[in-house]
Short mmCIF file of C-alpha atoms and ligand atoms in Angstrom, two decimals:
data_model
loop_
_atom_site.label_atom_id
_atom_site.label_comp_id
_atom_site.label_asym_id
_atom_site.label_seq_id
_atom_site.Cartn_x
_atom_site.Cartn_y
_atom_site.Cartn_z
CA MET A 213 -13.29 -16.11 -8.35
CA ILE A 214 -13.94 -19.73 -7.36
CA VAL A 215 -12.59 -20.67 -3.94
CA ALA A 216 -12.32 -24.42 -3.20
CA ILE A 217 -11.90 -25.37 0.44
CA ASP A 218 -11.40 -29.05 1.22
CA GLY A 219 -10.48 -30.97 4.33
CA PRO A 220 -11.47 -33.75 6.73
CA ALA A 221 -14.38 -33.74 9.20
CA ALA A 222 -14.31 -30.97 11.83
CA SER A 223 -11.24 -29.28 10.36
CA GLY A 224 -13.02 -25.92 10.47
CA LYS A 225 -13.34 -25.68 6.69
CA GLY A 226 -17.03 -24.75 6.90
CA THR A 227 -16.42 -21.81 9.22
CA LEU A 228 -13.56 -20.60 7.03
CA ALA A 229 -15.59 -21.01 3.84
CA LYS A 230 -18.45 -18.96 5.30
CA ARG A 231 -16.08 -16.22 6.34
CA VAL A 232 -14.25 -16.12 3.01
CA ALA A 233 -17.63 -15.92 1.24
CA GLN A 234 -18.78 -13.08 3.49
CA HIS A 235 -15.52 -11.18 3.10
CA TYR A 236 -15.57 -11.28 -0.71
CA GLY A 237 -19.37 -11.10 -1.10
CA LEU A 238 -19.58 -14.52 -2.77
CA PRO A 239 -22.26 -17.21 -2.46
CA HIS A 240 -21.26 -20.24 -0.40
CA LEU A 241 -22.16 -23.93 -0.68
CA ASP A 242 -21.37 -26.41 2.09
CA THR A 243 -21.33 -29.54 -0.09
CA GLY A 244 -21.29 -31.82 2.97
CA LEU A 245 -24.93 -30.82 3.46
CA LEU A 246 -25.83 -32.49 0.15
CA TYR A 247 -24.44 -35.84 1.29
CA ARG A 248 -25.92 -35.29 4.74
CA ALA A 249 -29.36 -34.68 3.17
CA VAL A 250 -29.11 -37.93 1.16
CA GLY A 251 -27.93 -39.88 4.23
CA ALA A 252 -30.64 -38.36 6.45
CA ALA A 253 -33.39 -39.12 3.95
CA ARG A 254 -32.26 -42.75 3.64
CA LEU A 255 -31.95 -43.15 7.41
CA GLY A 256 -35.39 -41.58 7.81
CA ALA A 257 -36.86 -43.99 5.28
CA GLY A 258 -35.83 -47.02 7.29
CA GLY A 259 -32.19 -46.98 6.65
CA ASP A 260 -30.60 -49.17 4.00
CA LEU A 261 -27.63 -46.93 3.24
CA ASP A 262 -26.30 -49.37 0.64
CA ASP A 263 -29.41 -49.19 -1.56
CA VAL A 264 -27.79 -47.42 -4.52
CA ALA A 265 -30.96 -46.79 -6.56
CA ALA A 266 -32.82 -45.30 -3.58
CA ALA A 267 -29.88 -43.04 -2.62
CA VAL A 268 -29.49 -41.84 -6.22
CA ALA A 269 -33.21 -41.08 -6.43
CA VAL A 270 -32.90 -38.87 -3.33
CA ALA A 271 -29.74 -37.18 -4.67
CA ARG A 272 -31.47 -36.30 -7.94
CA THR A 273 -34.37 -34.55 -6.26
CA LEU A 274 -32.62 -32.61 -3.48
CA ASP A 275 -34.13 -29.21 -2.74
CA LEU A 276 -31.41 -26.93 -1.34
CA ALA A 277 -33.98 -24.36 -0.23
CA ALA A 278 -35.70 -26.92 2.01
CA PHE A 279 -32.55 -27.94 3.92
CA ASP A 280 -32.79 -27.91 7.71
CA GLU A 281 -29.10 -27.20 8.38
CA GLU A 282 -29.45 -27.68 12.14
CA ALA A 283 -30.89 -31.19 11.79
CA LEU A 284 -28.44 -32.16 9.06
CA LYS A 285 -25.47 -31.15 11.22
CA ALA A 286 -26.44 -33.60 14.00
CA GLY A 287 -23.77 -36.19 14.90
CA PRO A 288 -25.34 -39.45 13.61
CA VAL A 289 -26.12 -37.93 10.20
CA GLY A 290 -22.36 -37.53 9.49
CA GLU A 291 -21.80 -41.28 9.46
CA GLY A 292 -24.75 -41.85 7.08
CA ALA A 293 -23.47 -39.05 4.85
CA SER A 294 -20.01 -40.59 4.68
CA ARG A 295 -21.58 -43.97 3.72
CA VAL A 296 -23.71 -42.63 0.84
CA ALA A 297 -20.84 -40.36 -0.25
CA ALA A 298 -18.79 -43.48 -1.04
CA ILE A 299 -21.36 -44.52 -3.71
CA PRO A 300 -20.03 -43.31 -7.11
CA GLU A 301 -23.57 -43.00 -8.57
CA VAL A 302 -24.60 -40.68 -5.72
CA ARG A 303 -21.56 -38.50 -6.38
CA SER A 304 -22.38 -38.36 -10.11
CA ALA A 305 -25.97 -37.39 -9.34
CA LEU A 306 -24.72 -34.43 -7.26
CA LEU A 307 -21.99 -33.31 -9.66
CA LYS A 308 -23.92 -30.91 -11.89
CA LEU A 309 -25.60 -29.06 -9.04
CA GLN A 310 -22.18 -28.37 -7.47
CA GLN A 311 -20.50 -27.44 -10.75
CA ASP A 312 -23.35 -25.08 -11.67
CA PHE A 313 -23.02 -23.45 -8.26
CA ALA A 314 -19.26 -23.04 -8.70
CA ARG A 315 -19.55 -21.59 -12.20
CA GLN A 316 -22.16 -18.93 -11.51
CA PRO A 317 -21.18 -15.43 -12.67
CA GLY A 318 -18.84 -13.77 -10.20
CA GLY A 319 -17.78 -17.07 -8.67
CA ALA A 320 -18.47 -18.86 -5.41
CA VAL A 321 -16.97 -20.51 -2.37
CA LEU A 322 -17.51 -24.26 -1.97
CA ASP A 323 -16.28 -26.48 0.82
CA GLY A 324 -16.12 -30.28 0.93
CA ARG A 325 -13.76 -33.14 0.18
CA ASP A 326 -13.32 -33.07 -3.60
CA ILE A 327 -13.91 -29.45 -4.62
CA GLY A 328 -10.33 -28.70 -5.69
CA THR A 329 -9.84 -32.14 -7.28
CA VAL A 330 -13.16 -33.00 -8.99
CA ILE A 331 -15.86 -30.32 -8.74
CA ALA A 332 -13.77 -27.25 -9.59
CA PRO A 333 -10.23 -28.33 -10.55
CA ASP A 334 -9.91 -24.93 -12.26
CA ALA A 335 -10.71 -22.95 -9.08
CA GLU A 336 -8.59 -19.81 -8.74
CA VAL A 337 -7.97 -20.47 -5.05
CA LYS A 338 -7.65 -23.88 -3.38
CA ILE A 339 -7.12 -24.42 0.32
CA PHE A 340 -6.73 -27.78 2.06
CA VAL A 341 -7.62 -27.31 5.74
CA THR A 342 -6.57 -29.90 8.25
CA ALA A 343 -5.69 -30.58 11.90
CA THR A 344 -4.83 -33.70 13.90
CA PRO A 345 -7.76 -36.06 14.58
CA GLU A 346 -7.45 -35.27 18.31
CA ALA A 347 -7.71 -31.50 17.79
CA ARG A 348 -10.69 -31.98 15.46
CA ALA A 349 -12.40 -34.36 17.90
CA GLU A 350 -12.08 -31.85 20.74
CA ARG A 351 -13.65 -29.11 18.62
CA ARG A 352 -16.45 -31.35 17.37
CA LEU A 353 -17.14 -32.55 20.95
CA ARG A 354 -17.54 -28.96 22.13
CA GLU A 355 -19.93 -28.26 19.25
CA LEU A 356 -22.05 -31.35 19.91
CA LEU A 357 -22.23 -30.70 23.66
CA GLU A 358 -23.35 -27.13 22.97
CA ARG A 359 -26.12 -28.56 20.80
CA GLY A 360 -27.25 -30.70 23.72
CA GLU A 361 -26.07 -34.06 22.34
CA SER A 362 -24.66 -36.50 24.88
CA VAL A 363 -21.38 -37.90 23.56
CA THR A 364 -17.86 -38.53 24.82
CA LEU A 365 -14.48 -37.54 23.39
CA ILE A 366 -13.67 -41.21 22.74
CA GLU A 367 -16.85 -41.67 20.69
CA VAL A 368 -16.26 -38.49 18.69
CA LEU A 369 -12.62 -39.38 18.00
CA ALA A 370 -13.62 -42.88 16.85
CA ASP A 371 -16.27 -41.39 14.54
CA ILE A 372 -13.76 -38.93 13.09
CA ARG A 373 -11.16 -41.63 12.48
CA ARG A 374 -13.73 -43.93 10.86
CA ARG A 375 -14.96 -41.14 8.58
CA ASP A 376 -11.40 -40.04 7.69
CA GLU A 377 -10.59 -43.58 6.68
CA ARG A 378 -13.73 -44.03 4.59
CA ASP A 379 -13.58 -40.55 2.99
CA ALA A 380 -9.90 -40.87 2.07
CA GLY A 381 -9.96 -44.58 1.21
CA ARG A 382 -12.93 -44.71 -1.16
CA GLY A 383 -12.40 -45.16 -4.90
CA ALA A 384 -14.71 -42.34 -6.00
CA ALA A 385 -13.34 -38.82 -5.48
CA PRO A 386 -11.47 -39.59 -2.25
CA LEU A 387 -10.54 -36.87 0.19
CA LYS A 388 -7.10 -35.66 -0.85
CA ARG A 389 -5.18 -32.45 -1.20
CA ALA A 390 -5.05 -31.13 -4.77
CA PRO A 391 -1.40 -30.68 -5.78
CA ASP A 392 -1.99 -26.94 -6.21
CA ALA A 393 -3.91 -26.43 -2.94
CA ALA A 394 -2.35 -24.35 -0.16
CA LEU A 395 -2.13 -26.32 3.09
CA LEU A 396 -3.64 -24.77 6.21
CA ASP A 397 -2.93 -26.91 9.29
CA ASN A 398 -4.80 -25.26 12.13
CA THR A 399 -4.00 -27.78 14.89
CA HIS A 400 -2.34 -25.03 16.91
CA LEU A 401 -4.37 -22.07 15.65
CA ASP A 402 -7.50 -20.59 17.19
CA LYS A 403 -10.43 -19.56 14.97
CA GLU A 404 -9.16 -16.03 14.43
CA MET A 405 -5.61 -17.09 13.56
CA SER A 406 -6.98 -19.71 11.21
CA TRP A 407 -9.11 -17.07 9.46
CA LEU A 408 -6.15 -14.69 9.10
CA GLU A 409 -4.09 -17.51 7.61
CA ALA A 410 -6.88 -18.35 5.13
CA LEU A 411 -7.25 -14.69 4.18
CA ALA A 412 -3.49 -14.42 3.60
CA ILE A 413 -3.62 -17.49 1.32
CA VAL A 414 -6.50 -16.03 -0.74
CA GLU A 415 -4.86 -12.60 -1.01
CA ARG A 416 -1.53 -14.12 -2.01
CA ARG A 417 -3.20 -16.14 -4.72
CA ARG A 418 -5.22 -13.15 -5.98
CA ALA A 419 -2.04 -11.12 -6.28
CA GLU A 420 -0.33 -14.00 -8.12
CA ILE A 421 -3.04 -14.25 -10.77
CA GLY A 422 -3.78 -10.52 -10.90
CA LEU A 423 -7.30 -10.55 -9.49
O1 DC B 139 -18.17 -31.97 5.74
P1 DC B 139 -19.22 -32.86 6.40
O2 DC B 139 -18.77 -33.51 7.67
O3 DC B 139 -20.52 -32.15 6.56
O4 DC B 139 -19.47 -34.04 5.33
C1 DC B 139 -20.27 -35.16 5.61
C2 DC B 139 -19.81 -36.35 4.78
O5 DC B 139 -20.07 -36.09 3.40
C3 DC B 139 -18.32 -36.64 4.86
O6 DC B 139 -18.02 -37.65 5.79
C4 DC B 139 -17.92 -37.04 3.48
C5 DC B 139 -19.00 -36.55 2.59
N1 DC B 139 -18.59 -35.48 1.66
C6 DC B 139 -17.99 -35.86 0.49
O7 DC B 139 -17.76 -37.05 0.27
N2 DC B 139 -17.69 -34.93 -0.45
C7 DC B 139 -17.91 -33.64 -0.23
N3 DC B 139 -17.60 -32.73 -1.18
C8 DC B 139 -18.49 -33.21 1.00
C9 DC B 139 -18.81 -34.17 1.94
#
């Protein structure tokens, strides 16, 4: 079973994807980390995020096993990731890795922006997770403060809005709900309720297709 979970920044899709993967004993790939790793490497190398050839070279040689998830999840890396993710050649360079992961025997859970639309349009289960920008900004703020970063709600909300606009407005594989994806709006749900809703969606779909 391939489970595709898409949604905007800080919608909680990563947490849900991890939990779905754990529940069904499936491997999980947070595809945002791939773009974060490319963005972080370019920022670390002096920072021209628009240098297509350099970004593609990084994307082609990514080593998943060497990822430092903690560092990649830091606030400023998200903006760099969103910038390199708008480069079609970077997306092409990362396509096969993601498709191979999705198609491994037994299936997998992938979360990102274009899993249900581009990476695995044939996924058995598709969920589009969302919440208002304000609700997402509050959650992301809490997360960043817990990590010791010093940011304000206004800054986090502005970053989320900017990323939403770029991720949904780009020409290459923009963030959008696949027509056959179930919508999970968790603006008014806590983590547990959101998980129960996701589980109900997966179970409903499994029953529908006889899995
Ligand atoms: O999910 P995230 O915040 O870790 O993703 C970081 C950036 O990477 C996000 O702003 C857009 C981009 N991204 C993408 O374009 N496609 C994906 N499948 C996953 C992430």
